[in-house]
PDB file of C-alpha atoms and ligand atoms in Angstrom:
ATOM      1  CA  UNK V 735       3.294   6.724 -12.451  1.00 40.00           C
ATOM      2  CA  UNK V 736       7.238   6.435 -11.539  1.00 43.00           C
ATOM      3  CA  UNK V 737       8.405   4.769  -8.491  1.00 41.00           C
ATOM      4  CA  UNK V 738       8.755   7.935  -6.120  1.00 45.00           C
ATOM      5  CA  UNK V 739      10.954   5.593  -4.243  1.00 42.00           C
ATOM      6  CA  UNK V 740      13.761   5.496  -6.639  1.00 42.00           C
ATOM      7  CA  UNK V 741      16.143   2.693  -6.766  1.00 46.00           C
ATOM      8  CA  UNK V 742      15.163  -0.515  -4.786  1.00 48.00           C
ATOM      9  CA  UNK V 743      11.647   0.878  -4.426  1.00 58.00           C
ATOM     10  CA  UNK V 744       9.034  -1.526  -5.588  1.00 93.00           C
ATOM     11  CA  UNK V 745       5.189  -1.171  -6.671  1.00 98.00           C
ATOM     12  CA  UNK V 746       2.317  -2.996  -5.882  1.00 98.00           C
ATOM     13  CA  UNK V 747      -1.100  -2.376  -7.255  1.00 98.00           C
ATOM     14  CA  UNK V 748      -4.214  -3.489  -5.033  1.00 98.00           C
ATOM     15  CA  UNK V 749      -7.283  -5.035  -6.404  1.00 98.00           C
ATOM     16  CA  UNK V 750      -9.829  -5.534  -4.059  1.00 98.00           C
ATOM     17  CA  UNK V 751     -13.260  -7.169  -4.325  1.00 98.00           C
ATOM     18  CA  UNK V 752     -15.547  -9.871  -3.411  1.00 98.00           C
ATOM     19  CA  UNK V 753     -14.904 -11.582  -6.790  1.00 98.00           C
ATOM     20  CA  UNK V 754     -18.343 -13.913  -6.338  1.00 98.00           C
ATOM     21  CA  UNK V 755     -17.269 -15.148  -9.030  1.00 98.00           C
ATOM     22  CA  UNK V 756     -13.973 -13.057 -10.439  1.00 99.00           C
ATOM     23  CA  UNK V 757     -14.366 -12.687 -14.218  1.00 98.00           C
ATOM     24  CA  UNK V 758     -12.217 -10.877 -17.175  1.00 98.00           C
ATOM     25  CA  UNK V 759     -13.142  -8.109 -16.229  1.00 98.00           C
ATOM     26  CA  UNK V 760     -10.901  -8.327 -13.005  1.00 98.00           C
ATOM     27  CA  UNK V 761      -8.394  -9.761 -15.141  1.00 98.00           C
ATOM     28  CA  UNK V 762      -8.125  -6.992 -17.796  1.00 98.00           C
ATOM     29  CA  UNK V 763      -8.259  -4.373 -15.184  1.00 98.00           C
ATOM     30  CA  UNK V 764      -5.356  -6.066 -13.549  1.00 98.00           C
ATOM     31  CA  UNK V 765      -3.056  -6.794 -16.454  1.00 98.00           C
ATOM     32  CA  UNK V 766      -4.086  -3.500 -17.947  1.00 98.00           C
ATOM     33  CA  UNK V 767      -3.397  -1.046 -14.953  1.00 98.00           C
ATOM     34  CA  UNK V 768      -0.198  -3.179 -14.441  1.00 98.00           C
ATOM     35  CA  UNK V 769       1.528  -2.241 -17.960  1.00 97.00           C
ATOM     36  CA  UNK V 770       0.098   1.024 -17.853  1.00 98.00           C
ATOM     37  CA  UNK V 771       1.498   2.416 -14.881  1.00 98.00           C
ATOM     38  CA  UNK V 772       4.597  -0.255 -14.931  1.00 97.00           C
ATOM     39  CA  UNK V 773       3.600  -1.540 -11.420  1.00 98.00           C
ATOM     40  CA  UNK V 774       6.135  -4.319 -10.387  1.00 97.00           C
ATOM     41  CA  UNK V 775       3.171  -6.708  -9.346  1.00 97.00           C
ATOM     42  CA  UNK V 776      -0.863  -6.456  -8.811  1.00 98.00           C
ATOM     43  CA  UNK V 777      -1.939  -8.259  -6.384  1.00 98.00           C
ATOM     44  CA  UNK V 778      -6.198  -9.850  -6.238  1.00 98.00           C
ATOM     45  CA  UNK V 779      -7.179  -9.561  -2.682  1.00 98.00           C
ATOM     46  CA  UNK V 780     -10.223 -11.165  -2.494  1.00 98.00           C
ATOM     47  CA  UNK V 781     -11.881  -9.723   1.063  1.00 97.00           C
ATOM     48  CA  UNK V 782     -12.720 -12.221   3.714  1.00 96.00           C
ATOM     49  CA  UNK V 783     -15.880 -10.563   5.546  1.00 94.00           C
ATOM     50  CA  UNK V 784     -17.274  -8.120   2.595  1.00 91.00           C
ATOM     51  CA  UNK V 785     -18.629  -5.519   5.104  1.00 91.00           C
ATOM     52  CA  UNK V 786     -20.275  -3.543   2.946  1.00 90.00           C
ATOM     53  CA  UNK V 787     -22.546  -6.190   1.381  1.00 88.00           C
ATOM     54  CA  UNK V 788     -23.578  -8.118   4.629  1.00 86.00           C
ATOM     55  CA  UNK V 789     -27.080  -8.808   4.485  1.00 87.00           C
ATOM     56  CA  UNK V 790     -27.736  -7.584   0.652  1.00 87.00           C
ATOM     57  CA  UNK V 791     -27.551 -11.047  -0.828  1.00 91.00           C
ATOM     58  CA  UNK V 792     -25.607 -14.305   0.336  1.00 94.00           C
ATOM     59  CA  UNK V 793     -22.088 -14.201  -0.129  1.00 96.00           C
ATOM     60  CA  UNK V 794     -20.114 -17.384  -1.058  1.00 98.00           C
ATOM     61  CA  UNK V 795     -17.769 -18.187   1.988  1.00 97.00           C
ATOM     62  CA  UNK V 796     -14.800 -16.580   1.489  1.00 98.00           C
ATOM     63  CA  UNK V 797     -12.736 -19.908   0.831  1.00 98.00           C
ATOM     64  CA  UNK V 798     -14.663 -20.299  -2.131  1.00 98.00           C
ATOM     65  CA  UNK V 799     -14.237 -17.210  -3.858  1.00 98.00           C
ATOM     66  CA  UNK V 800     -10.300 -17.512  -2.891  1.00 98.00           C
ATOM     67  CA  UNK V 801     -10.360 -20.652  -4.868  1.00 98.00           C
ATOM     68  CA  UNK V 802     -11.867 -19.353  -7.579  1.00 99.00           C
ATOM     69  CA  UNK V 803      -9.593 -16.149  -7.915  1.00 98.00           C
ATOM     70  CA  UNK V 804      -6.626 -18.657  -7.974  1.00 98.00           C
ATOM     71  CA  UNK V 805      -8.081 -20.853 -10.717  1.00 98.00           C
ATOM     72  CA  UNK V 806      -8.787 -16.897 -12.927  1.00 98.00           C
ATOM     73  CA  UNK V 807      -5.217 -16.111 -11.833  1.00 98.00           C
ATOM     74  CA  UNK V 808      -3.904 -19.168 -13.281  1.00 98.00           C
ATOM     75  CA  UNK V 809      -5.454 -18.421 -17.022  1.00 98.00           C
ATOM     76  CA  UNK V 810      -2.544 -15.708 -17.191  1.00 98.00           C
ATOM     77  CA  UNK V 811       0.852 -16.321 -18.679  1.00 96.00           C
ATOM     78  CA  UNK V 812       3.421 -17.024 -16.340  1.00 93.00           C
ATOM     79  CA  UNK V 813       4.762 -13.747 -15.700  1.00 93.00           C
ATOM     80  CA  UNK V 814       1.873 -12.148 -15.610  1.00 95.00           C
ATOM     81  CA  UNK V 815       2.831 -10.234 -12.439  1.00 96.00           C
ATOM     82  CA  UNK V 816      -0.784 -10.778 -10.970  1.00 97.00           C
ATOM     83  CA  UNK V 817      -0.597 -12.314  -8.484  1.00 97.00           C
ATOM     84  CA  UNK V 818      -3.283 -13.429  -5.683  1.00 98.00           C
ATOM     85  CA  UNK V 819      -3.361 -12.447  -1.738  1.00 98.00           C
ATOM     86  CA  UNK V 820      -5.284 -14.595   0.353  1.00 98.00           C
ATOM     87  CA  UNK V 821      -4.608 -12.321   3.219  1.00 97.00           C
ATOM     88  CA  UNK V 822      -7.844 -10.545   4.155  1.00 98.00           C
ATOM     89  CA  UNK V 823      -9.472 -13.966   3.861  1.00 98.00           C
ATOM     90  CA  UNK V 824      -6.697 -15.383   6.589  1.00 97.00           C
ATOM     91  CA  UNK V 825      -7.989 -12.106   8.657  1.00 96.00           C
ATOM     92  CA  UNK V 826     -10.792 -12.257  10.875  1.00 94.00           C
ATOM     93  CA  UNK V 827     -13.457  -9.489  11.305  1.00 95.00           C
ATOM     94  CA  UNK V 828     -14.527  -7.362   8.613  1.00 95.00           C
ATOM     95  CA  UNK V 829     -12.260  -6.928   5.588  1.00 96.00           C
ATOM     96  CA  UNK V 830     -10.975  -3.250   5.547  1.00 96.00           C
ATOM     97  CA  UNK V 831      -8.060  -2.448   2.853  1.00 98.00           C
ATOM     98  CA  UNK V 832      -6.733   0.237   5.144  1.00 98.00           C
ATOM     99  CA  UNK V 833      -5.724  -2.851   7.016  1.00 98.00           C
ATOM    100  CA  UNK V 834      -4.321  -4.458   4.306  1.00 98.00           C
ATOM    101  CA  UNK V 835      -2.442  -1.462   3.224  1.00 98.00           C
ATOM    102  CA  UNK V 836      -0.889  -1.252   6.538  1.00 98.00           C
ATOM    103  CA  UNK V 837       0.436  -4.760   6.780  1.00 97.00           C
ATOM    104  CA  UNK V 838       1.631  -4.324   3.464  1.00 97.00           C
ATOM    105  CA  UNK V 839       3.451  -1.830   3.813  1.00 96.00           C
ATOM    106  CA  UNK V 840       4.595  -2.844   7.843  1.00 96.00           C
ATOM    107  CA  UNK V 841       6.132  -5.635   5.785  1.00 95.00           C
ATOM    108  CA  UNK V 842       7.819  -3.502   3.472  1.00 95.00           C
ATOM    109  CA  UNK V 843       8.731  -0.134   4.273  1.00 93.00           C
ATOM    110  CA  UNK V 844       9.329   1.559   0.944  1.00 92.00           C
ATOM    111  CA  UNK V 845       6.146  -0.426  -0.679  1.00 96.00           C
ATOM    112  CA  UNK V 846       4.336   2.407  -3.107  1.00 97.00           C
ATOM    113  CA  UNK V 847       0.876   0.808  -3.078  1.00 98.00           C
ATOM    114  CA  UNK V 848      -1.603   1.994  -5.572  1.00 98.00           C
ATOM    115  CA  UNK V 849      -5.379   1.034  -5.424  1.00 98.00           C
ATOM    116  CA  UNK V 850      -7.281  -0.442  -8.597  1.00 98.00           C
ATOM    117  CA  UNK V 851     -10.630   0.550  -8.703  1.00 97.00           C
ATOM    118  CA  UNK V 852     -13.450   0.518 -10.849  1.00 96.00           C
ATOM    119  CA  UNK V 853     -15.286   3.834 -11.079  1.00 93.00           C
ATOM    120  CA  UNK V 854     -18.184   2.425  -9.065  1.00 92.00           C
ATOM    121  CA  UNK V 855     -15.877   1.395  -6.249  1.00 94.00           C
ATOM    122  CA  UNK V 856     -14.225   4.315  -6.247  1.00 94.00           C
ATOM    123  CA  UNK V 857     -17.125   6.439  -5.720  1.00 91.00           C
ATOM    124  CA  UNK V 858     -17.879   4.373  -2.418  1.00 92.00           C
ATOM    125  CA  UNK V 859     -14.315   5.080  -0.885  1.00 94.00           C
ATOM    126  CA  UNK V 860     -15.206   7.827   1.433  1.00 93.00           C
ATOM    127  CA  UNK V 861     -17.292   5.046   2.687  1.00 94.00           C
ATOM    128  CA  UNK V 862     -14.368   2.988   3.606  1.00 95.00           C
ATOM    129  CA  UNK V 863     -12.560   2.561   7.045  1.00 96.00           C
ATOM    130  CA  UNK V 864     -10.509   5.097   7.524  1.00 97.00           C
ATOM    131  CA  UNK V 865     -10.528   6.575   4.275  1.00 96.00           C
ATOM    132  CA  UNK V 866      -8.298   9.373   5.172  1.00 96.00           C
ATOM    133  CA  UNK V 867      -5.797   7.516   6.295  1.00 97.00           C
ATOM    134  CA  UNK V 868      -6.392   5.070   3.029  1.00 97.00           C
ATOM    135  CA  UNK V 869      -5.617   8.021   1.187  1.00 97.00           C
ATOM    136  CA  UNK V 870      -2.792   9.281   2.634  1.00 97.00           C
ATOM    137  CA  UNK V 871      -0.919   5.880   2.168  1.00 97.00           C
ATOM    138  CA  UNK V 872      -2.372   4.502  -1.112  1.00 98.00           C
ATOM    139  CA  UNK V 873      -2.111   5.981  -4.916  1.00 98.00           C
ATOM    140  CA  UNK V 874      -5.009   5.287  -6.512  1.00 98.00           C
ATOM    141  CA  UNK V 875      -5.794   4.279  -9.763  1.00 98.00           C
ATOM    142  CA  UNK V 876      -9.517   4.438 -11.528  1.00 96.00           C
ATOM    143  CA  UNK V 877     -10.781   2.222 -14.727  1.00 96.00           C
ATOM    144  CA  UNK V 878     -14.292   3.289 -16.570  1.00 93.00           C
ATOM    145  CA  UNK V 879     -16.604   0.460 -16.942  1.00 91.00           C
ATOM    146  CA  UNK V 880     -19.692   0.190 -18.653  1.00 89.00           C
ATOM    147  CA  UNK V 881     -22.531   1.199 -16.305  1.00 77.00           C
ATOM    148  CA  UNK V 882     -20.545   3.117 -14.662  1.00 69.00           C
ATOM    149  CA  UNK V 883     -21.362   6.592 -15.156  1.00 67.00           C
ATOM    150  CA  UNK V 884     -18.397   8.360 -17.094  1.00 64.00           C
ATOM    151  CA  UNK V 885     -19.481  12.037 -15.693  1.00 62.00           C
ATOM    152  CA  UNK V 886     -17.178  14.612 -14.479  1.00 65.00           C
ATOM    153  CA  UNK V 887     -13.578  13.179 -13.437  1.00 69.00           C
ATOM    154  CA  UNK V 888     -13.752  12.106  -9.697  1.00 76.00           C
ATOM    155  CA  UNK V 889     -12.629  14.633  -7.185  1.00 80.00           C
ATOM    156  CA  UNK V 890     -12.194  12.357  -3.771  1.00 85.00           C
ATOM    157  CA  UNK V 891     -10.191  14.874  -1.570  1.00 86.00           C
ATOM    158  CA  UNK V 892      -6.506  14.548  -0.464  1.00 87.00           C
ATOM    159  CA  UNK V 893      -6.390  11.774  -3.013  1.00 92.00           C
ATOM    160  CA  UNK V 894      -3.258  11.181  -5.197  1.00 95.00           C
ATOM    161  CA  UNK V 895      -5.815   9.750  -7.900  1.00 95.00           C
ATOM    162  CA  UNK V 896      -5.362   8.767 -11.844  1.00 95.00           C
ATOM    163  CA  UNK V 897      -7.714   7.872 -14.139  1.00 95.00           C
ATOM    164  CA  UNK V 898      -6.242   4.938 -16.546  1.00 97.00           C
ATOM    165  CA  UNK V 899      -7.503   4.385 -19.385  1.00 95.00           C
ATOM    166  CA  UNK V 900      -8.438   0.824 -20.625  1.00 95.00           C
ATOM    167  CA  UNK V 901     -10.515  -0.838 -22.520  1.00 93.00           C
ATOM    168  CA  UNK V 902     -13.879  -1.350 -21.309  1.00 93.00           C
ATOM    169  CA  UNK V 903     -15.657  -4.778 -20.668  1.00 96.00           C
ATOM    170  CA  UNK V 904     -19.324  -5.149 -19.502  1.00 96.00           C
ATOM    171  CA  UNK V 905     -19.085  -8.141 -17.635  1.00 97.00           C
ATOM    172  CA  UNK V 906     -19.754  -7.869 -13.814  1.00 98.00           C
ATOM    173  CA  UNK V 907     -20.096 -10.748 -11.325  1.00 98.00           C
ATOM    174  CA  UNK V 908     -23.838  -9.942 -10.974  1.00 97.00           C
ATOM    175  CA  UNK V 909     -24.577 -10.909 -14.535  1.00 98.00           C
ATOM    176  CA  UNK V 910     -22.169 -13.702 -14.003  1.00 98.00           C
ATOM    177  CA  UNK V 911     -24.363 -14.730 -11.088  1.00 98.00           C
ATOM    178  CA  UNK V 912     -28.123 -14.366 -13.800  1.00 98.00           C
ATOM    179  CA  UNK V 913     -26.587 -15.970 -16.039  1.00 98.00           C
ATOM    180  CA  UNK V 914     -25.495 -19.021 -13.822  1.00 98.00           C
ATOM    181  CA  UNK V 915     -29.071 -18.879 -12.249  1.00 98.00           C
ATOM    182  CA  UNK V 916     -30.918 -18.915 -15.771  1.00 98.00           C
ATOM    183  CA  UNK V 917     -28.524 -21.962 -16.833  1.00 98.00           C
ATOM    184  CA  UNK V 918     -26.955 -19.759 -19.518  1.00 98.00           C
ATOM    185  CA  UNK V 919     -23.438 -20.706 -20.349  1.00 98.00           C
ATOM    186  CA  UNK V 920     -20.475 -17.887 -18.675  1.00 98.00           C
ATOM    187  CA  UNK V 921     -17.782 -19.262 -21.056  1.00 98.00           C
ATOM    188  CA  UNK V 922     -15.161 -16.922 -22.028  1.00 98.00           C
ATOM    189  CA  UNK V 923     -16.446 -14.489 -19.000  1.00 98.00           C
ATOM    190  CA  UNK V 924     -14.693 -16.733 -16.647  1.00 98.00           C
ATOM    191  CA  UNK V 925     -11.857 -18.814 -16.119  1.00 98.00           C
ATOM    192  CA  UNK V 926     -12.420 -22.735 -16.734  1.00 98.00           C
ATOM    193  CA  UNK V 927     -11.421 -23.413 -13.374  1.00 98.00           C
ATOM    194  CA  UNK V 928     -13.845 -20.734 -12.104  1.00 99.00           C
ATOM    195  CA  UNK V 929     -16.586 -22.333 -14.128  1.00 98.00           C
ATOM    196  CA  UNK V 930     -15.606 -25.806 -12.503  1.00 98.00           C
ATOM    197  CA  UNK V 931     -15.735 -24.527  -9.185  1.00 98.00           C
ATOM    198  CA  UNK V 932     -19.600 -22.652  -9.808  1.00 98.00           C
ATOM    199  CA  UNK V 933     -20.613 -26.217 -11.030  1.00 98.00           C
ATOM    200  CA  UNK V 934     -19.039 -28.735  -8.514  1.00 98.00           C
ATOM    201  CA  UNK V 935     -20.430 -26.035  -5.485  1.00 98.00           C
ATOM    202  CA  UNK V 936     -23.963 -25.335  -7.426  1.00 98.00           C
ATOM    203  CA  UNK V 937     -23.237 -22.244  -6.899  1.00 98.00           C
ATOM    204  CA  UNK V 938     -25.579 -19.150  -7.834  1.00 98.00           C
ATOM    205  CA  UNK V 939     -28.808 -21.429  -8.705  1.00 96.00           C
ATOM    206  CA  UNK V 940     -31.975 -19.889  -6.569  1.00 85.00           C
TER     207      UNK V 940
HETATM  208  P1  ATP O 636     -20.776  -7.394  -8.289  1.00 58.37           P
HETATM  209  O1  ATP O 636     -21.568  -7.288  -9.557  1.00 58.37           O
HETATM  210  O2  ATP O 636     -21.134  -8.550  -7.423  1.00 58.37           O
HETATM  211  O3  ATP O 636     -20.672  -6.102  -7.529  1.00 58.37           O
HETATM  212  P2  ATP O 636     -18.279  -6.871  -9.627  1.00 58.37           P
HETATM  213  O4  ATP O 636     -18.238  -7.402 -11.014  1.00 58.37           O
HETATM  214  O5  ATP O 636     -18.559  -5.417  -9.452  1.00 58.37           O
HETATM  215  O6  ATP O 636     -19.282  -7.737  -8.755  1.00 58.37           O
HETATM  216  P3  ATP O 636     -16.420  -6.760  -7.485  1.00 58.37           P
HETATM  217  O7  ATP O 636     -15.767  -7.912  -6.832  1.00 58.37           O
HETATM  218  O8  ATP O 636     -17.525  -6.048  -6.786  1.00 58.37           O
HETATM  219  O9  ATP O 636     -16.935  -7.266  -8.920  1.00 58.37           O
HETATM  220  O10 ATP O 636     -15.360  -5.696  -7.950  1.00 58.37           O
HETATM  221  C1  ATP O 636     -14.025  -5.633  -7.511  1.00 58.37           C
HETATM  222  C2  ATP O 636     -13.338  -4.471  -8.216  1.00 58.37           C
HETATM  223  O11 ATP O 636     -13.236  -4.738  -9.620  1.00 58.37           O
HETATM  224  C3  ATP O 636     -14.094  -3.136  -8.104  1.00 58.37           C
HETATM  225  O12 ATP O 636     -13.134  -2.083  -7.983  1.00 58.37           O
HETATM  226  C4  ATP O 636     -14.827  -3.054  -9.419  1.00 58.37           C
HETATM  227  O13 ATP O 636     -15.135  -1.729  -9.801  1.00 58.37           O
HETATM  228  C5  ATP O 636     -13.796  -3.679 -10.365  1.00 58.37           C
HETATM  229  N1  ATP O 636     -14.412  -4.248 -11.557  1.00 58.37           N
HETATM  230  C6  ATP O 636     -15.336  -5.237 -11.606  1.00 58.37           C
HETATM  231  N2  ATP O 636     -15.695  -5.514 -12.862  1.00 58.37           N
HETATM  232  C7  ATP O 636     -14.992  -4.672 -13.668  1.00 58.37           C
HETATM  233  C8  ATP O 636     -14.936  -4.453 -15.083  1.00 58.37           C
HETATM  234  N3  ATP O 636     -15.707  -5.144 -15.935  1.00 58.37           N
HETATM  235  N4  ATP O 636     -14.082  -3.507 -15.539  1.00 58.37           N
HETATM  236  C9  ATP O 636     -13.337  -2.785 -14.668  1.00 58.37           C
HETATM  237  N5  ATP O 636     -13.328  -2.934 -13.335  1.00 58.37           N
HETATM  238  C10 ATP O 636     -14.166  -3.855 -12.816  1.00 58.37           C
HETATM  239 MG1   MG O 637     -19.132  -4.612  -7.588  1.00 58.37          MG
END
């Protein structure tokens, strides 16, 4: 995707999640949609209040989580251009990217903002807050992964919508989480400072 902006126009790629904990599969998606499209930056936005999965399972306070997507952040070369947002976890009330969006691009006026999503989240988007209006403002890009059904290319009207092709890697914070609970070793599927924070906090042990 080119900068329909032109000259002085600048990219930003969204990756949204819970990241409880963020893995390499984040990562990869991150540094992967970045080069592929030639975004200018991706940022992680880890959510604050994950709406969607009140009540489903216990959710590690958001501070947490923004911790630990700093200390996978920081296993990537300096120049990675991923970066991490802590803004929806500075925002109170449910975490809706539409809001996000918005004050991104309040902030910056000719900001083209493109959404990374896995297949599975993008499936959910007509879900979202005000998906239309999402939609409307946001590109959005779509990685494969494992699990995810492959199926017929996603059709989520009004949307300016790519699939990118990377590699896949089946690693999901789930099996982060069963592994972590069975007192299995996550090595190499997280960042060592991710890993330190799941042990100091005892996190993910029933
Ligand atoms: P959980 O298992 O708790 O749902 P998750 O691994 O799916 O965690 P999320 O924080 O829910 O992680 O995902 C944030 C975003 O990252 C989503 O768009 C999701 O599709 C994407 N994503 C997560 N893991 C991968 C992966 N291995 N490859 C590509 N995209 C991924
Ligand atoms: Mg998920």
């Amino acid at each position: 995707m080119t900068s329909v902006t032109g000259l002085g126009g600048r990219t930003v790629g969204v990756l949204g999640g819970t990241f409880d904990p963020p893995h390499i599969g984040h990562l990869r998606a991150a540094v992967a949609v970045r080069h592929a499209l030639a975004l200018d930056r991706v940022l992680l936005v880890p959510n604050g209040d994950p709406w969607q999965k009140r009540g489903v399972r216990p959710i590690t306070p958001a501070p947490l989580r923004l911790e630990m997507v700093r200390a996978a952040q920081a296993v990537l070369a300096s120049g990675s251009g991923v970066e991490v947002s802590d803004r929806e976890v500075r925002r109170d009330g449910p975490s809706f990217t539409i809001d996000t969006v918005v004050a991104l691009q309040e902030a910056d006026p000719d900001l083209e903002v493109t959404l990374i999503l896995g297949r599975d989240a993008a499936a959910l988007l007509p879900t979202w807050e005000r998906h239309d209006d999402l939609l409307r403002r946001a590109h959005l890009a779509v990685v494969d992964r494992p699990g995810s059904a492959p199926g017929p290319p996603l059709h989520l009207e009004g949307a300016r919508l790519q699939e990118v092709a990377i590699e896949q890697l089946d690693v999901s914070s789930s099996a982060i989480r069963d592994l972590v609970d069975q007192g299995d070793p996550i090595d190499v599927l997280v960042a060592p400072g991710v890993a330190a924070v799941i042990d100091r906090e005892g996190l993910y042990r029933a």
